[in-house]
Amino acid sequence: MIKTGIVGGTGYTGVELLRLLAMHPQAELQAITSRAEAGTPVADIFPNLRGHVDIAFSDPNDASLTDCDVVFFATPNGIAMQHAPALLEAGVKVIDLAADFRFKDAALWEQWYGMTHACPELLAEAVYGLPEINREAVRDARLIGNAGCYPTAVELGFMPLIENSLIDLERLVADCKSGASGAGRSATVGLLMSEINESVKAYGVQGHRHLPEIRQVLTSLAAQPVGLTFVPHLMPMTRGIHATLYATLKNTDVDLQALFEQRYRNEAFVDILPAGSHPETRTVRGGNNCRIAVHRPQDGDTVVVLSVIDNLVKGAAGQAVQNMNIMFGEDEKAGLDGVALLP
Amino acid sequence: MIKTGIVGGTGYTGVELLRLLAMHPQAELQAITSRAEAGTPVADIFPNLRGHVDIAFSDPNDASLTDCDVVFFATPNGIAMQHAPALLEAGVKVIDLAADFRFKDAALWEQWYGMTHACPELLAEAVYGLPEINREAVRDARLIGNAGCYPTAVELGFMPLIENSLIDLERLVADCKSGASGAGRSATVGLLMSEINESVKAYGVQGHRHLPEIRQVLTSLAAQPVGLTFVPHLMPMTRGIHATLYATLKNTDVDLQALFEQRYRNEAFVDILPAGSHPETRTVRGGNNCRIAVHRPQDGDTVVVLSVIDNLVKGAAGQAVQNMNIMFGEDEKAGLDGVALLP
Amino acid sequence: MIKTGIVGGTGYTGVELLRLLAMHPQAELQAITSRAEAGTPVADIFPNLRGHVDIAFSDPNDASLTDCDVVFFATPNGIAMQHAPALLEAGVKVIDLAADFRFKDAALWEQWYGMTHACPELLAEAVYGLPEINREAVRDARLIGNAGCYPTAVELGFMPLIENSLIDLERLVADCKSGASGAGRSATVGLLMSEINESVKAYGVQGHRHLPEIRQVLTSLAAQPVGLTFVPHLMPMTRGIHATLYATLKNTDVDLQALFEQRYRNEAFVDILPAGSHPETRTVRGGNNCRIAVHRPQDGDTVVVLSVIDNLVKGAAGQAVQNMNIMFGEDEKAGLDGVALLP
Amino acid sequence: MIKTGIVGGTGYTGVELLRLLAMHPQAELQAITSRAEAGTPVADIFPNLRGHVDIAFSDPNDASLTDCDVVFFATPNGIAMQHAPALLEAGVKVIDLAADFRFKDAALWEQWYGMTHACPELLAEAVYGLPEINREAVRDARLIGNAGCYPTAVELGFMPLIENSLIDLERLVADCKSGASGAGRSATVGLLMSEINESVKAYGVQGHRHLPEIRQVLTSLAAQPVGLTFVPHLMPMTRGIHATLYATLKNTDVDLQALFEQRYRNEAFVDILPAGSHPETRTVRGGNNCRIAVHRPQDGDTVVVLSVIDNLVKGAAGQAVQNMNIMFGEDEKAGLDGVALLP
């Protein structure tokens, strides 16, 4: 059994991680910390866990996280970097669900996240936790910067096109739609039911933190600079991301459907839908899947990729468990074979 | 492995049954029938099942349901009664998720369902499929009339009070709230997003078909007639039932909290919340649980019971699987230990 | 033109009051105060008002509210009572949308609201602002305690039955469902989209502040004590209240439909639906109407009244404008003749 | 008073037209037809109209539409073209809310709508009903093809850029999000609450009927061919369209904010938000406004325009009334000055 710990489990990625670990046949939850909720049984805050998770939150200072095999950070940006060095030194593997270890360039991270990085020396070693790109590196990693939610949907959608040099890299567009859980469980007027329900809006058009993350990954795939316009939108729903990707094909003779199917034929969690399909976010609700459809409208030279994930699963907690499975030599699908909940 | 078949799997209870059976360690799906969709892969209609359910719908005439150990009817009322006798004769057990076998009194059924019953002689044998009431009978049954969704939430909430003769039986009130999936997947204007969203309404106040079903069960528990007012309401959501039950206590000296906890302490799927709690339907979304809180407002003589289920799971497909588990001597929780999806 | 002022207009009742006053032919907005938002144009916070409301929030200390004919308090409980005496002395009429002036009994108010009342001597004079009960008193009032949202729906539904002594007053039940906007626009985890969406729950079963308010009014109508169980529920929607009322008839010979129609035949804002109807909250969204249907299920002795309002209009801002119209001798419907928005 | 008639008023554009006409100071509803609902009072189907609209649906054969000054067709595509010639001949003006008269090229229309056009000879005369483009032509028109919902949001967003030759016309992208009411009030499984709620999907990526409509208008504005990729998405809400538009600037020295403000400074219904804004669809719910923000992310050469409307108002019924006001010399804002409903 893998002994797991969670730092900061009172948010939505935390409860989702708890749900997945509770159903995982090879994982065992040793400790979960929360300064604010120390002493409170986890299931008091998230009653869906009653009967499945029996432990209480413990104070970060009291928790013996060093006894764990792996510690997940389901904390805001800037927390994991303060604690990762000591845990790594104690031989504990670390998976950060926030952004502290997603960037190779500390200066870039500091510019977008507005903080000084506490351990920039670890960035070279840290592995970007998107298994479909980095499986081998994940296998050997001590430290994972779990891929972001929007980035997962966008990168998996663009990857086959970039790897095969099929598109003009100067002008990519990623128009993304997310449910409200992606913004977290913080007491903010902008996240109230009465503010979000029955409305759609874009946000962060001038620059969202997932832009440099996606750009870094696509640039690395392309081995050249990539020009990307990324516009996230807030949807009146709780879970789900729908990325709609636009690019100009350099060559329209390629069978895009076959290309995508081929690229992902061995990937358990990436599902290429039949030609002409339109994936719905509800088909991945609660599941660790990314479902993708590829279109070339009116047989022109614009390719449109539709890519959906559950932001809390393949976009966060599920991906973290997938990374853990790989790191510990388990079946990559262990604990992740639940069928998405529809309707 | 239990060989299972499903008749009529294109509705919401059908897809939920498929989801649960796909994750069940001891069940195997042999056939699923649909006249309208014969030949279509199940996962084309419900893409959440891609990678989990590989079979296609077959024509009811071609399906060899008699090879199954058990056949579930996820059909409209009036279908199972036409096919159950032949299946039973062939040694196949039958679980009807509709109402054909829920009533002991054929005339009462005919009055509320507007049809002549095709096999009233089976009603005496048929077992009302609510394990928390009828576990022993379910164990030996060939034919189950799976309890309805509203009835499950209401009956589990009233049961401890009635069994202990604590309430005035003349004037029970069950004010129930359901998500839209309870009304099924039929092309009806009244079920459109634009009709239901951002609105609440009662319906069937003059008489809903679940009224006689609940009355039959409560009367049986009480061994005397029960006067019940049942008002269902349609909520702007997909899944979930919240039953709010009102009764007058004959005796206010009883510790209701202890009574409910005691009654359900051995029930895996009934969870009595701590005193003062208010269960949320989302805490059972996708799970087979019924969560209950019991209140006596202002220490008066009115008892208020709050009871929540997922109408498609404990109110339909999950309960059917629970019944199957009991009938075949499996662990009652097999395939039903998934954690509810929150948020 | 009536010169109006608003204290505290950054909440949902505030923006609704602004919307209604902006369309009112005889009202003019002089000032709106908010300490937190002083200097910010109102339309910056509520962009739906762009082009309709041009003024900015002013600091409460700077606002010359004494120049107004009437000042509305769209503030939390406990604010209006601190400022009303000075305004009244200056000849300004006051309409409080919170609860400070709804109770006749200061001790009862203090018990439920947990504060010492700042001006209990005004409670005798203050008029409970529900025109259908108190129209004449409203006409002559200087100070209005605008009726609460749940109380409006419940009181209008029970009133004809109580006025005609038709029901057993010992055991009334009001099972109420509200959208999230009724809980206000405060940064609270419990009000987040991801907490409320796709879920239903009861709250405050042990005692909600609207219970004593409703009890006071029903007791006054009945001229004797009334036993009421009131259970509010939070719905996954923004606007709307649906009250489902249960009572035992002392006499089943009365034509309830005719009684309700007769009682409200001269009321512009109370609409009795045809027999057998089920009102939907969306039919009053944005309108100042209360729509009511009355049922006697299975011709028994239980009466069920279904009563719907928009909690922000007839349950708050619309009712406040209706009261203002009466106080200033305007057409009671002035500014309130908008058709509800459906779908 | 303008005497108005409506053909086919049982859909969502129909009820919205009724709502707006009921509040219009210069319009009077003479007749509304529906074969299916002949004899039924309009307010029985749409109870929000109770007390505002007293007439019943009449049979199309019996309705004396020729007595009207103007007849609106709120019918499916292909109906207005059958009746418009006779009405025009009788001196009645016609506003079709469907697509029969939006195209200049009958063959193009026939290709996308799959029908033979019944009166192609009227297409030259018919005026495309988007006043911000065609105000003078609308003033003199007998026959209006009211602009579509997506087209209105997209065309108003691109117009200033195209009129000023600022963008590369070869590769425009319009990523659009709509609420479910845009798909109409027809009994279809795909439009059920349980299918749409809590999910997002694209549809019609291979070719949606609004693509040629938008292309026709943009091509006309540009006086040269325009390459457009248009991807509509279905949102889990009822009302609202959010168009996110992407184009490459040929010149980044232009002050886009000033340009947009200048272009629309005399337009009552187009509101350019301050620089850096993100319009929300709820700020136009029930209002006839289009709110637009223009962005140039990271000061690059991609322009992003965010444009929101209420699909049933500025995208359908409100625009039809606006056109009527212009055609009859009324104040363009008559009956359209309602403030959008927020929250």
PDB file of N, CA and C in Angstrom, chain D residues 192-216:
ATOM      1  N   LEU D 192     -33.528  18.580 -23.322  1.00  0.00           N
ATOM      2  CA  LEU D 192     -34.038  18.339 -21.969  1.00  0.00           C
ATOM      3  C   LEU D 192     -33.097  18.918 -20.911  1.00  0.00           C
ATOM      4  N   MET D 193     -33.681  19.313 -19.819  1.00  0.00           N
ATOM      5  CA  MET D 193     -32.902  19.761 -18.661  1.00  0.00           C
ATOM      6  C   MET D 193     -31.787  18.775 -18.336  1.00  0.00           C
ATOM      7  N   SER D 194     -32.120  17.493 -18.284  1.00  0.00           N
ATOM      8  CA  SER D 194     -31.140  16.501 -17.847  1.00  0.00           C
ATOM      9  C   SER D 194     -30.050  16.255 -18.892  1.00  0.00           C
ATOM     10  N   GLU D 195     -30.228  16.761 -20.092  1.00  0.00           N
ATOM     11  CA  GLU D 195     -29.205  16.621 -21.128  1.00  0.00           C
ATOM     12  C   GLU D 195     -28.263  17.830 -21.157  1.00  0.00           C
ATOM     13  N   ILE D 196     -28.786  18.995 -20.833  1.00  0.00           N
ATOM     14  CA  ILE D 196     -28.042  20.246 -21.031  1.00  0.00           C
ATOM     15  C   ILE D 196     -27.409  20.756 -19.746  1.00  0.00           C
ATOM     16  N   ASN D 197     -28.123  20.569 -18.666  1.00  0.00           N
ATOM     17  CA  ASN D 197     -27.686  21.060 -17.363  1.00  0.00           C
ATOM     18  C   ASN D 197     -26.301  20.511 -17.020  1.00  0.00           C
ATOM     19  N   GLU D 198     -25.466  21.354 -16.408  1.00  0.00           N
ATOM     20  CA  GLU D 198     -24.145  20.929 -15.933  1.00  0.00           C
ATOM     21  C   GLU D 198     -23.298  20.319 -17.052  1.00  0.00           C
ATOM     22  N   SER D 199     -23.361  20.900 -18.233  1.00  0.00           N
ATOM     23  CA  SER D 199     -22.542  20.410 -19.335  1.00  0.00           C
ATOM     24  C   SER D 199     -22.368  21.516 -20.368  1.00  0.00           C
ATOM     25  N   VAL D 200     -21.296  21.427 -21.109  1.00  0.00           N
ATOM     26  CA  VAL D 200     -21.046  22.342 -22.221  1.00  0.00           C
ATOM     27  C   VAL D 200     -20.656  21.497 -23.427  1.00  0.00           C
ATOM     28  N   LYS D 201     -21.141  21.871 -24.584  1.00  0.00           N
ATOM     29  CA  LYS D 201     -20.706  21.195 -25.811  1.00  0.00           C
ATOM     30  C   LYS D 201     -20.761  22.171 -26.971  1.00  0.00           C
ATOM     31  N   ALA D 202     -19.917  21.939 -27.955  1.00  0.00           N
ATOM     32  CA  ALA D 202     -20.043  22.609 -29.238  1.00  0.00           C
ATOM     33  C   ALA D 202     -21.051  21.831 -30.070  1.00  0.00           C
ATOM     34  N   TYR D 203     -21.565  22.465 -31.118  1.00  0.00           N
ATOM     35  CA  TYR D 203     -22.442  21.740 -32.042  1.00  0.00           C
ATOM     36  C   TYR D 203     -22.326  22.415 -33.412  1.00  0.00           C
ATOM     37  N   GLY D 204     -22.692  21.667 -34.411  1.00  0.00           N
ATOM     38  CA  GLY D 204     -22.684  22.252 -35.758  1.00  0.00           C
ATOM     39  C   GLY D 204     -21.329  22.766 -36.203  1.00  0.00           C
ATOM     40  N   VAL D 205     -20.251  22.160 -35.751  1.00  0.00           N
ATOM     41  CA  VAL D 205     -18.931  22.671 -36.129  1.00  0.00           C
ATOM     42  C   VAL D 205     -18.726  22.551 -37.639  1.00  0.00           C
ATOM     43  N   GLN D 206     -19.309  21.530 -38.228  1.00  0.00           N
ATOM     44  CA  GLN D 206     -19.145  21.357 -39.679  1.00  0.00           C
ATOM     45  C   GLN D 206     -19.894  22.407 -40.486  1.00  0.00           C
ATOM     46  N   GLY D 207     -20.841  23.097 -39.850  1.00  0.00           N
ATOM     47  CA  GLY D 207     -21.570  24.107 -40.607  1.00  0.00           C
ATOM     48  C   GLY D 207     -22.919  24.399 -39.991  1.00  0.00           C
ATOM     49  N   HIS D 208     -23.053  25.579 -39.427  1.00  0.00           N
ATOM     50  CA  HIS D 208     -24.300  25.994 -38.786  1.00  0.00           C
ATOM     51  C   HIS D 208     -24.922  27.051 -39.698  1.00  0.00           C
ATOM     52  N   ARG D 209     -26.245  27.092 -39.733  1.00  0.00           N
ATOM     53  CA  ARG D 209     -26.946  28.001 -40.649  1.00  0.00           C
ATOM     54  C   ARG D 209     -26.621  29.477 -40.451  1.00  0.00           C
ATOM     55  N   HIS D 210     -26.128  29.799 -39.276  1.00  0.00           N
ATOM     56  CA  HIS D 210     -25.796  31.209 -39.074  1.00  0.00           C
ATOM     57  C   HIS D 210     -24.459  31.591 -39.710  1.00  0.00           C
ATOM     58  N   LEU D 211     -23.692  30.586 -40.114  1.00  0.00           N
ATOM     59  CA  LEU D 211     -22.415  30.882 -40.771  1.00  0.00           C
ATOM     60  C   LEU D 211     -22.609  31.652 -42.070  1.00  0.00           C
ATOM     61  N   PRO D 212     -23.425  31.151 -43.005  1.00  0.00           N
ATOM     62  CA  PRO D 212     -23.580  31.929 -44.252  1.00  0.00           C
ATOM     63  C   PRO D 212     -24.241  33.287 -44.013  1.00  0.00           C
ATOM     64  N   GLU D 213     -25.085  33.369 -43.000  1.00  0.00           N
ATOM     65  CA  GLU D 213     -25.721  34.666 -42.708  1.00  0.00           C
ATOM     66  C   GLU D 213     -24.673  35.691 -42.263  1.00  0.00           C
ATOM     67  N   ILE D 214     -23.834  35.262 -41.337  1.00  0.00           N
ATOM     68  CA  ILE D 214     -22.793  36.181 -40.858  1.00  0.00           C
ATOM     69  C   ILE D 214     -21.831  36.518 -42.004  1.00  0.00           C
ATOM     70  N   ARG D 215     -21.471  35.503 -42.775  1.00  0.00           N
ATOM     71  CA  ARG D 215     -20.517  35.716 -43.855  1.00  0.00           C
ATOM     72  C   ARG D 215     -21.068  36.696 -44.879  1.00  0.00           C
ATOM     73  N   GLN D 216     -22.368  36.585 -45.157  1.00  0.00           N
ATOM     74  CA  GLN D 216     -22.986  37.511 -46.099  1.00  0.00           C
ATOM     75  C   GLN D 216     -22.863  38.946 -45.612  1.00  0.00           C
TER      76      GLN D 216
END
